[in-house]
Amino acid sequence: AQSVTQLDSHVSVSEGTPVLLRCNYSSSYSPSLFWYVQHPNKGLQLLLKYTSAATLVKGINGFEAEFKKSETSFHLTKPSAHMSDAAEYFCVVSDMNRDDKIIFGKGTRLHILP
Amino acid sequence: GAVVSQHPSRVICKSGTSVKIECRSLDFQATTMFWYRQFPKQSLMLMATSNEGSKATYEQGVEKDKFLINHASLTLSTLTVTSAHPEDSSFYICSARAVKSVEQYFGPGTRLTVT
């Protein structure tokens, strides 16, 4: 069975400092992995996705994530946080070869300190 | 790129009434659509998966007679909350996936408040 664990429910960083949001997954097959961002009272926006191509994936707004199969991780990073990055971030795993479902992590709330 | 719309964005209804939420894929054909529910400050919970022209598959614990899902065309799915109660108040989000695609495109969500 697939599962995804976001290790931190809240992360606080100062503006201009690096961001690290951690995600570990479990999948019996080769998964597709995604990061979505949700701003308050808004829908979901895709940041980036991994679908078995390059292991380092670059997304929008300066975010990137690295797929590490040996560590079953897909952590989201950004070199320098901006105030507008404050939001909820969801790590998502999907296995199209097995079923239609995607599994959401519980989310990480990113706080940006001035 | 792929856009999914939801209507209405917000709805307030009285307890006991029914509410219909529409989910449309605007620029692609969605063979599969998904309905999620999000409680405040929580993650999304998959309610059901629907394939065009067939019955929806509901997740365990989701009442299919209460949450009626119809996916009559490749661009439209509807979720009807029947006999709504205050505990049905939530943020409902749909997503759509095109043929042979791994990615789901999410709608902006519908805030349902049952008074």
mmCIF file of N, CA, C and O in Angstrom, chain A residues 6-97:
data_model
loop_
_atom_site.group_PDB
_atom_site.id
_atom_site.type_symbol
_atom_site.label_atom_id
_atom_site.label_comp_id
_atom_site.label_asym_id
_atom_site.label_seq_id
_atom_site.Cartn_x
_atom_site.Cartn_y
_atom_site.Cartn_z
ATOM 1 N N GLN A 6 4.587 13.436 5.937
ATOM 2 C CA GLN A 6 5.251 14.731 6.041
ATOM 3 C C GLN A 6 5.672 14.879 7.492
ATOM 4 O O GLN A 6 4.842 14.856 8.402
ATOM 5 N N LEU A 7 6.948 14.996 7.685
ATOM 6 C CA LEU A 7 7.531 14.837 9.004
ATOM 7 C C LEU A 7 7.272 16.013 9.936
ATOM 8 O O LEU A 7 7.376 15.878 11.144
ATOM 9 N N ASP A 8 6.966 17.168 9.377
ATOM 10 C CA ASP A 8 6.742 18.354 10.194
ATOM 11 C C ASP A 8 5.375 18.943 9.889
ATOM 12 O O ASP A 8 5.061 19.180 8.734
ATOM 13 N N SER A 9 4.579 19.189 10.906
ATOM 14 C CA SER A 9 3.279 19.809 10.666
ATOM 15 C C SER A 9 3.430 21.325 10.498
ATOM 16 O O SER A 9 2.621 21.952 9.813
ATOM 17 N N HIS A 10 4.475 21.900 11.127
ATOM 18 C CA HIS A 10 4.744 23.330 11.026
ATOM 19 C C HIS A 10 6.247 23.533 10.858
ATOM 20 O O HIS A 10 7.048 22.846 11.507
ATOM 21 N N VAL A 11 6.588 24.470 9.978
ATOM 22 C CA VAL A 11 7.982 24.869 9.807
ATOM 23 C C VAL A 11 8.023 26.393 9.765
ATOM 24 O O VAL A 11 7.225 27.019 9.057
ATOM 25 N N SER A 12 8.948 26.968 10.540
ATOM 26 C CA SER A 12 9.112 28.425 10.536
ATOM 27 C C SER A 12 10.530 28.769 10.121
ATOM 28 O O SER A 12 11.481 28.199 10.657
ATOM 29 N N VAL A 13 10.642 29.670 9.149
ATOM 30 C CA VAL A 13 11.961 30.135 8.711
ATOM 31 C C VAL A 13 11.904 31.644 8.562
ATOM 32 O O VAL A 13 10.830 32.226 8.364
ATOM 33 N N SER A 14 13.051 32.254 8.633
ATOM 34 C CA SER A 14 13.124 33.704 8.420
ATOM 35 C C SER A 14 13.180 34.003 6.930
ATOM 36 O O SER A 14 13.708 33.210 6.140
ATOM 37 N N GLU A 15 12.643 35.141 6.558
ATOM 38 C CA GLU A 15 12.694 35.558 5.161
ATOM 39 C C GLU A 15 14.142 35.615 4.688
ATOM 40 O O GLU A 15 15.019 36.118 5.404
ATOM 41 N N GLY A 16 14.376 35.062 3.504
ATOM 42 C CA GLY A 16 15.730 35.065 2.965
ATOM 43 C C GLY A 16 16.562 33.848 3.317
ATOM 44 O O GLY A 16 17.655 33.673 2.785
ATOM 45 N N THR A 17 16.064 33.003 4.210
ATOM 46 C CA THR A 17 16.802 31.786 4.595
ATOM 47 C C THR A 17 16.236 30.580 3.848
ATOM 48 O O THR A 17 15.132 30.633 3.319
ATOM 49 N N PRO A 18 17.004 29.468 3.827
ATOM 50 C CA PRO A 18 16.528 28.297 3.075
ATOM 51 C C PRO A 18 15.304 27.638 3.700
ATOM 52 O O PRO A 18 15.091 27.679 4.906
ATOM 53 N N VAL A 19 14.538 26.987 2.823
ATOM 54 C CA VAL A 19 13.361 26.234 3.236
ATOM 55 C C VAL A 19 13.597 24.746 2.975
ATOM 56 O O VAL A 19 14.114 24.374 1.907
ATOM 57 N N LEU A 20 13.224 23.915 3.938
ATOM 58 C CA LEU A 20 13.264 22.467 3.770
ATOM 59 C C LEU A 20 11.971 21.895 4.334
ATOM 60 O O LEU A 20 11.707 22.007 5.525
ATOM 61 N N LEU A 21 11.167 21.288 3.483
ATOM 62 C CA LEU A 21 9.960 20.593 3.912
ATOM 63 C C LEU A 21 10.155 19.115 3.592
ATOM 64 O O LEU A 21 10.367 18.750 2.439
ATOM 65 N N ARG A 22 10.039 18.293 4.607
ATOM 66 C CA ARG A 22 10.404 16.891 4.452
ATOM 67 C C ARG A 22 9.205 16.007 4.112
ATOM 68 O O ARG A 22 8.103 16.207 4.636
ATOM 69 N N CYS A 23 9.473 15.029 3.255
ATOM 70 C CA CYS A 23 8.440 14.084 2.839
ATOM 71 C C CYS A 23 9.068 12.721 2.618
ATOM 72 O O CYS A 23 10.060 12.596 1.891
ATOM 73 N N ASN A 24 8.506 11.703 3.228
ATOM 74 C CA ASN A 24 8.907 10.325 2.969
ATOM 75 C C ASN A 24 7.709 9.555 2.449
ATOM 76 O O ASN A 24 6.577 9.812 2.852
ATOM 77 N N TYR A 25 7.956 8.626 1.575
ATOM 78 C CA TYR A 25 6.848 7.896 0.960
ATOM 79 C C TYR A 25 7.075 6.397 1.086
ATOM 80 O O TYR A 25 8.188 5.927 1.336
ATOM 81 N N SER A 26 5.999 5.678 0.874
ATOM 82 C CA SER A 26 6.073 4.226 0.811
ATOM 83 C C SER A 26 5.242 3.779 -0.373
ATOM 84 O O SER A 26 4.079 4.182 -0.516
ATOM 85 N N SER A 27 5.859 2.997 -1.249
ATOM 86 C CA SER A 27 5.142 2.523 -2.430
ATOM 87 C C SER A 27 5.768 1.227 -2.903
ATOM 88 O O SER A 27 6.992 1.091 -2.905
ATOM 89 N N SER A 28 4.931 0.303 -3.266
ATOM 90 C CA SER A 28 5.430 -0.992 -3.733
ATOM 91 C C SER A 28 5.948 -0.930 -5.163
ATOM 92 O O SER A 28 6.658 -1.806 -5.608
ATOM 93 N N TYR A 29 5.587 0.106 -5.859
ATOM 94 C CA TYR A 29 5.952 0.217 -7.258
ATOM 95 C C TYR A 29 6.689 1.522 -7.482
ATOM 96 O O TYR A 29 7.016 2.232 -6.548
ATOM 97 N N SER A 30 6.951 1.847 -8.701
ATOM 98 C CA SER A 30 7.608 3.116 -8.997
ATOM 99 C C SER A 30 6.587 4.233 -8.907
ATOM 100 O O SER A 30 5.675 4.315 -9.724
ATOM 101 N N PRO A 31 6.746 5.089 -7.941
ATOM 102 C CA PRO A 31 5.708 6.101 -7.723
ATOM 103 C C PRO A 31 5.916 7.361 -8.558
ATOM 104 O O PRO A 31 7.004 7.638 -9.053
ATOM 105 N N SER A 32 4.853 8.105 -8.700
ATOM 106 C CA SER A 32 4.928 9.494 -9.132
ATOM 107 C C SER A 32 4.747 10.324 -7.870
ATOM 108 O O SER A 32 3.923 9.994 -7.012
ATOM 109 N N LEU A 33 5.509 11.384 -7.761
ATOM 110 C CA LEU A 33 5.467 12.207 -6.550
ATOM 111 C C LEU A 33 5.237 13.658 -6.920
ATOM 112 O O LEU A 33 5.752 14.140 -7.932
ATOM 113 N N PHE A 34 4.495 14.350 -6.093
ATOM 114 C CA PHE A 34 4.115 15.725 -6.364
ATOM 115 C C PHE A 34 4.216 16.551 -5.077
ATOM 116 O O PHE A 34 4.091 16.025 -3.972
ATOM 117 N N TRP A 35 4.423 17.831 -5.265
ATOM 118 C CA TRP A 35 4.241 18.800 -4.181
ATOM 119 C C TRP A 35 3.208 19.823 -4.654
ATOM 120 O O TRP A 35 3.313 20.368 -5.762
ATOM 121 N N TYR A 36 2.220 20.056 -3.776
ATOM 122 C CA TYR A 36 1.210 21.076 -4.033
ATOM 123 C C TYR A 36 1.282 22.130 -2.929
ATOM 124 O O TYR A 36 1.622 21.829 -1.783
ATOM 125 N N VAL A 37 0.886 23.347 -3.278
ATOM 126 C CA VAL A 37 0.808 24.422 -2.300
ATOM 127 C C VAL A 37 -0.639 24.920 -2.241
ATOM 128 O O VAL A 37 -1.330 24.962 -3.257
ATOM 129 N N GLN A 38 -1.059 25.245 -1.038
ATOM 130 C CA GLN A 38 -2.409 25.771 -0.850
ATOM 131 C C GLN A 38 -2.322 27.020 0.010
ATOM 132 O O GLN A 38 -1.987 26.953 1.197
ATOM 133 N N HIS A 39 -2.637 28.162 -0.590
ATOM 134 C CA HIS A 39 -2.686 29.406 0.160
ATOM 135 C C HIS A 39 -4.033 29.495 0.871
ATOM 136 O O HIS A 39 -5.011 28.852 0.441
ATOM 137 N N PRO A 40 -4.128 30.272 1.935
ATOM 138 C CA PRO A 40 -5.360 30.319 2.727
ATOM 139 C C PRO A 40 -6.603 30.547 1.878
ATOM 140 O O PRO A 40 -6.634 31.445 1.040
ATOM 141 N N ASN A 41 -7.582 29.698 2.094
ATOM 142 C CA ASN A 41 -8.877 29.787 1.409
ATOM 143 C C ASN A 41 -8.764 29.697 -0.107
ATOM 144 O O ASN A 41 -9.615 30.207 -0.836
ATOM 145 N N LYS A 42 -7.726 29.051 -0.567
ATOM 146 C CA LYS A 42 -7.540 28.886 -2.011
ATOM 147 C C LYS A 42 -7.442 27.414 -2.372
ATOM 148 O O LYS A 42 -7.316 26.546 -1.498
ATOM 149 N N GLY A 43 -7.491 27.129 -3.662
ATOM 150 C CA GLY A 43 -7.334 25.760 -4.126
ATOM 151 C C GLY A 43 -5.881 25.334 -4.142
ATOM 152 O O GLY A 43 -5.005 26.028 -3.643
ATOM 153 N N LEU A 44 -5.628 24.195 -4.717
ATOM 154 C CA LEU A 44 -4.290 23.613 -4.758
ATOM 155 C C LEU A 44 -3.560 24.026 -6.039
ATOM 156 O O LEU A 44 -4.142 24.045 -7.110
ATOM 157 N N GLN A 45 -2.301 24.308 -5.892
ATOM 158 C CA GLN A 45 -1.475 24.641 -7.046
ATOM 159 C C GLN A 45 -0.294 23.688 -7.095
ATOM 160 O O GLN A 45 0.390 23.473 -6.084
ATOM 161 N N LEU A 46 -0.049 23.110 -8.258
ATOM 162 C CA LEU A 46 1.068 22.187 -8.413
ATOM 163 C C LEU A 46 2.380 22.962 -8.419
ATOM 164 O O LEU A 46 2.565 23.887 -9.196
ATOM 165 N N LEU A 47 3.293 22.567 -7.533
ATOM 166 C CA LEU A 47 4.626 23.166 -7.494
ATOM 167 C C LEU A 47 5.579 22.441 -8.426
ATOM 168 O O LEU A 47 6.333 23.058 -9.171
ATOM 169 N N LEU A 48 5.577 21.108 -8.316
ATOM 170 C CA LEU A 48 6.466 20.295 -9.136
ATOM 171 C C LEU A 48 6.035 18.836 -9.063
ATOM 172 O O LEU A 48 5.242 18.462 -8.214
ATOM 173 N N LYS A 49 6.595 18.043 -9.978
ATOM 174 C CA LYS A 49 6.255 16.630 -9.995
ATOM 175 C C LYS A 49 7.450 15.793 -10.443
ATOM 176 O O LYS A 49 8.284 16.244 -11.233
ATOM 177 N N TYR A 50 7.526 14.588 -9.928
ATOM 178 C CA TYR A 50 8.534 13.602 -10.330
ATOM 179 C C TYR A 50 7.799 12.405 -10.927
ATOM 180 O O TYR A 50 6.913 11.828 -10.298
ATOM 181 N N THR A 51 8.194 12.043 -12.150
ATOM 182 C CA THR A 51 7.538 10.898 -12.805
ATOM 183 C C THR A 51 8.566 10.007 -13.483
ATOM 184 O O THR A 51 8.413 9.625 -14.629
ATOM 185 N N SER A 52 9.618 9.665 -12.787
ATOM 186 C CA SER A 52 10.657 8.714 -13.209
ATOM 187 C C SER A 52 11.631 9.262 -14.241
ATOM 188 O O SER A 52 12.305 8.497 -14.908
ATOM 189 N N ALA A 53 11.702 10.552 -14.364
ATOM 190 C CA ALA A 53 12.719 11.144 -15.229
ATOM 191 C C ALA A 53 13.878 11.613 -14.328
ATOM 192 O O ALA A 53 14.360 10.860 -13.515
ATOM 193 N N ALA A 54 14.307 12.830 -14.465
ATOM 194 C CA ALA A 54 15.403 13.335 -13.644
ATOM 195 C C ALA A 54 15.021 13.330 -12.171
ATOM 196 O O ALA A 54 13.902 13.678 -11.807
ATOM 197 N N THR A 55 15.948 12.935 -11.321
ATOM 198 C CA THR A 55 15.640 12.833 -9.890
ATOM 199 C C THR A 55 15.577 14.194 -9.209
ATOM 200 O O THR A 55 14.931 14.331 -8.175
ATOM 201 N N LEU A 56 16.239 15.189 -9.766
ATOM 202 C CA LEU A 56 16.143 16.546 -9.220
ATOM 203 C C LEU A 56 15.123 17.303 -10.065
ATOM 204 O O LEU A 56 15.330 17.508 -11.259
ATOM 205 N N VAL A 57 14.068 17.692 -9.427
ATOM 206 C CA VAL A 57 12.958 18.322 -10.145
ATOM 207 C C VAL A 57 12.861 19.793 -9.759
ATOM 208 O O VAL A 57 12.838 20.120 -8.577
ATOM 209 N N LYS A 58 12.806 20.639 -10.754
ATOM 210 C CA LYS A 58 12.646 22.068 -10.494
ATOM 211 C C LYS A 58 11.191 22.463 -10.739
ATOM 212 O O LYS A 58 10.562 22.023 -11.718
ATOM 213 N N GLY A 59 10.668 23.270 -9.836
ATOM 214 C CA GLY A 59 9.285 23.691 -9.958
ATOM 215 C C GLY A 59 9.152 25.192 -10.068
ATOM 216 O O GLY A 59 10.107 25.900 -10.365
ATOM 217 N N ILE A 60 7.946 25.653 -9.780
ATOM 218 C CA ILE A 60 7.690 27.089 -9.878
ATOM 219 C C ILE A 60 8.142 27.811 -8.616
ATOM 220 O O ILE A 60 8.363 27.183 -7.576
ATOM 221 N N ASN A 61 8.295 29.112 -8.744
ATOM 222 C CA ASN A 61 8.621 29.979 -7.602
ATOM 223 C C ASN A 61 9.926 29.606 -6.911
ATOM 224 O O ASN A 61 10.089 29.871 -5.713
ATOM 225 N N GLY A 62 10.846 29.005 -7.637
ATOM 226 C CA GLY A 62 12.161 28.707 -7.082
ATOM 227 C C GLY A 62 12.240 27.437 -6.254
ATOM 228 O O GLY A 62 13.278 27.139 -5.664
ATOM 229 N N PHE A 63 11.170 26.678 -6.177
ATOM 230 C CA PHE A 63 11.187 25.429 -5.414
ATOM 231 C C PHE A 63 11.787 24.292 -6.240
ATOM 232 O O PHE A 63 11.660 24.275 -7.458
ATOM 233 N N GLU A 64 12.391 23.357 -5.553
ATOM 234 C CA GLU A 64 12.842 22.136 -6.183
ATOM 235 C C GLU A 64 12.781 20.983 -5.180
ATOM 236 O O GLU A 64 12.666 21.203 -3.973
ATOM 237 N N ALA A 65 12.800 19.771 -5.706
ATOM 238 C CA ALA A 65 12.750 18.587 -4.846
ATOM 239 C C ALA A 65 13.604 17.501 -5.478
ATOM 240 O O ALA A 65 13.740 17.428 -6.691
ATOM 241 N N GLU A 66 14.175 16.666 -4.629
ATOM 242 C CA GLU A 66 15.014 15.586 -5.105
ATOM 243 C C GLU A 66 14.434 14.245 -4.699
ATOM 244 O O GLU A 66 14.156 14.009 -3.513
ATOM 245 N N PHE A 67 14.241 13.382 -5.684
ATOM 246 C CA PHE A 67 13.751 12.028 -5.428
ATOM 247 C C PHE A 67 14.936 11.151 -5.051
ATOM 248 O O PHE A 67 15.877 10.991 -5.832
ATOM 249 N N LYS A 68 14.906 10.593 -3.844
ATOM 250 C CA LYS A 68 15.966 9.697 -3.380
ATOM 251 C C LYS A 68 15.338 8.353 -3.059
ATOM 252 O O LYS A 68 14.760 8.162 -1.983
ATOM 253 N N LYS A 69 15.516 7.431 -3.979
ATOM 254 C CA LYS A 69 14.883 6.119 -3.812
ATOM 255 C C LYS A 69 15.441 5.378 -2.602
ATOM 256 O O LYS A 69 14.693 4.718 -1.866
ATOM 257 N N SER A 70 16.738 5.488 -2.374
ATOM 258 C CA SER A 70 17.361 4.756 -1.261
ATOM 259 C C SER A 70 16.841 5.238 0.086
ATOM 260 O O SER A 70 16.804 4.480 1.049
ATOM 261 N N GLU A 71 16.432 6.490 0.142
ATOM 262 C CA GLU A 71 15.912 7.051 1.384
ATOM 263 C C GLU A 71 14.385 7.168 1.362
ATOM 264 O O GLU A 71 13.800 7.637 2.344
ATOM 265 N N THR A 72 13.780 6.768 0.281
ATOM 266 C CA THR A 72 12.322 6.933 0.053
ATOM 267 C C THR A 72 11.874 8.336 0.460
ATOM 268 O O THR A 72 10.906 8.499 1.205
ATOM 269 N N SER A 73 12.611 9.326 -0.042
ATOM 270 C CA SER A 73 12.294 10.707 0.326
ATOM 271 C C SER A 73 12.082 11.562 -0.906
ATOM 272 O O SER A 73 12.563 11.249 -2.008
ATOM 273 N N PHE A 74 11.374 12.642 -0.702
ATOM 274 C CA PHE A 74 11.118 13.619 -1.778
ATOM 275 C C PHE A 74 10.966 14.979 -1.099
ATOM 276 O O PHE A 74 9.897 15.578 -1.102
ATOM 277 N N HIS A 75 12.037 15.449 -0.509
ATOM 278 C CA HIS A 75 12.001 16.699 0.258
ATOM 279 C C HIS A 75 11.940 17.924 -0.657
ATOM 280 O O HIS A 75 12.602 17.963 -1.712
ATOM 281 N N LEU A 76 11.211 18.911 -0.221
ATOM 282 C CA LEU A 76 11.028 20.156 -0.981
ATOM 283 C C LEU A 76 11.965 21.227 -0.416
ATOM 284 O O LEU A 76 12.027 21.402 0.805
ATOM 285 N N THR A 77 12.664 21.918 -1.290
ATOM 286 C CA THR A 77 13.595 22.949 -0.832
ATOM 287 C C THR A 77 13.452 24.223 -1.650
ATOM 288 O O THR A 77 12.935 24.220 -2.774
ATOM 289 N N LYS A 78 13.930 25.311 -1.034
ATOM 290 C CA LYS A 78 14.010 26.592 -1.725
ATOM 291 C C LYS A 78 15.173 27.345 -1.099
ATOM 292 O O LYS A 78 15.285 27.383 0.137
ATOM 293 N N PRO A 79 16.055 27.933 -1.884
ATOM 294 C CA PRO A 79 17.257 28.554 -1.312
ATOM 295 C C PRO A 79 16.964 29.752 -0.411
ATOM 296 O O PRO A 79 17.645 29.959 0.582
ATOM 297 N N SER A 80 15.931 30.513 -0.768
ATOM 298 C CA SER A 80 15.680 31.756 -0.045
ATOM 299 C C SER A 80 14.176 31.989 0.069
ATOM 300 O O SER A 80 13.493 32.181 -0.934
ATOM 301 N N ALA A 81 13.684 31.970 1.293
ATOM 302 C CA ALA A 81 12.239 32.099 1.506
ATOM 303 C C ALA A 81 11.758 33.523 1.289
ATOM 304 O O ALA A 81 12.456 34.502 1.614
ATOM 305 N N HIS A 82 10.534 33.610 0.772
ATOM 306 C CA HIS A 82 9.888 34.900 0.577
ATOM 307 C C HIS A 82 8.600 34.904 1.383
ATOM 308 O O HIS A 82 8.004 33.856 1.610
ATOM 309 N N MET A 83 8.184 36.095 1.795
ATOM 310 C CA MET A 83 6.966 36.179 2.608
ATOM 311 C C MET A 83 5.773 35.516 1.926
ATOM 312 O O MET A 83 4.918 34.907 2.583
ATOM 313 N N SER A 84 5.717 35.605 0.606
ATOM 314 C CA SER A 84 4.592 35.031 -0.132
ATOM 315 C C SER A 84 4.598 33.504 -0.141
ATOM 316 O O SER A 84 3.646 32.885 -0.627
ATOM 317 N N ASP A 85 5.670 32.900 0.370
ATOM 318 C CA ASP A 85 5.725 31.426 0.428
ATOM 319 C C ASP A 85 4.928 30.867 1.600
ATOM 320 O O ASP A 85 4.746 29.646 1.696
ATOM 321 N N ALA A 86 4.472 31.719 2.489
ATOM 322 C CA ALA A 86 3.703 31.248 3.640
ATOM 323 C C ALA A 86 2.422 30.592 3.156
ATOM 324 O O ALA A 86 1.583 31.230 2.509
ATOM 325 N N ALA A 87 2.264 29.309 3.448
ATOM 326 C CA ALA A 87 1.129 28.536 2.931
ATOM 327 C C ALA A 87 1.192 27.126 3.508
ATOM 328 O O ALA A 87 2.086 26.806 4.285
ATOM 329 N N GLU A 88 0.253 26.306 3.071
ATOM 330 C CA GLU A 88 0.252 24.881 3.428
ATOM 331 C C GLU A 88 0.785 24.107 2.230
ATOM 332 O O GLU A 88 0.416 24.373 1.086
ATOM 333 N N TYR A 89 1.677 23.165 2.507
ATOM 334 C CA TYR A 89 2.302 22.387 1.441
ATOM 335 C C TYR A 89 1.973 20.907 1.629
ATOM 336 O O TYR A 89 2.086 20.371 2.735
ATOM 337 N N PHE A 90 1.571 20.272 0.530
ATOM 338 C CA PHE A 90 1.187 18.863 0.574
ATOM 339 C C PHE A 90 2.089 18.041 -0.343
ATOM 340 O O PHE A 90 2.266 18.382 -1.518
ATOM 341 N N CYS A 91 2.608 16.967 0.217
ATOM 342 C CA CYS A 91 3.351 15.984 -0.567
ATOM 343 C C CYS A 91 2.366 14.898 -0.971
ATOM 344 O O CYS A 91 1.538 14.465 -0.153
ATOM 345 N N VAL A 92 2.448 14.458 -2.210
ATOM 346 C CA VAL A 92 1.451 13.534 -2.747
ATOM 347 C C VAL A 92 2.151 12.405 -3.491
ATOM 348 O O VAL A 92 3.104 12.646 -4.243
ATOM 349 N N VAL A 93 1.691 11.178 -3.307
ATOM 350 C CA VAL A 93 2.246 10.034 -4.022
ATOM 351 C C VAL A 93 1.156 9.360 -4.838
ATOM 352 O O VAL A 93 -0.001 9.314 -4.438
ATOM 353 N N SER A 94 1.532 8.908 -5.991
ATOM 354 C CA SER A 94 0.582 8.253 -6.887
ATOM 355 C C SER A 94 1.274 7.105 -7.583
ATOM 356 O O SER A 94 2.470 7.190 -7.875
ATOM 357 N N ASP A 95 0.541 6.048 -7.838
ATOM 358 C CA ASP A 95 1.094 4.942 -8.602
ATOM 359 C C ASP A 95 0.106 4.598 -9.706
ATOM 360 O O ASP A 95 -0.828 3.841 -9.495
ATOM 361 N N MET A 96 0.334 5.148 -10.850
ATOM 362 C CA MET A 96 -0.601 4.962 -11.961
ATOM 363 C C MET A 96 -0.631 3.527 -12.453
ATOM 364 O O MET A 96 -1.564 3.095 -13.098
ATOM 365 N N ASN A 97 0.422 2.767 -12.166
ATOM 366 C CA ASN A 97 0.443 1.390 -12.666
ATOM 367 C C ASN A 97 -0.419 0.468 -11.816
ATOM 368 O O ASN A 97 -0.720 -0.647 -12.198
#
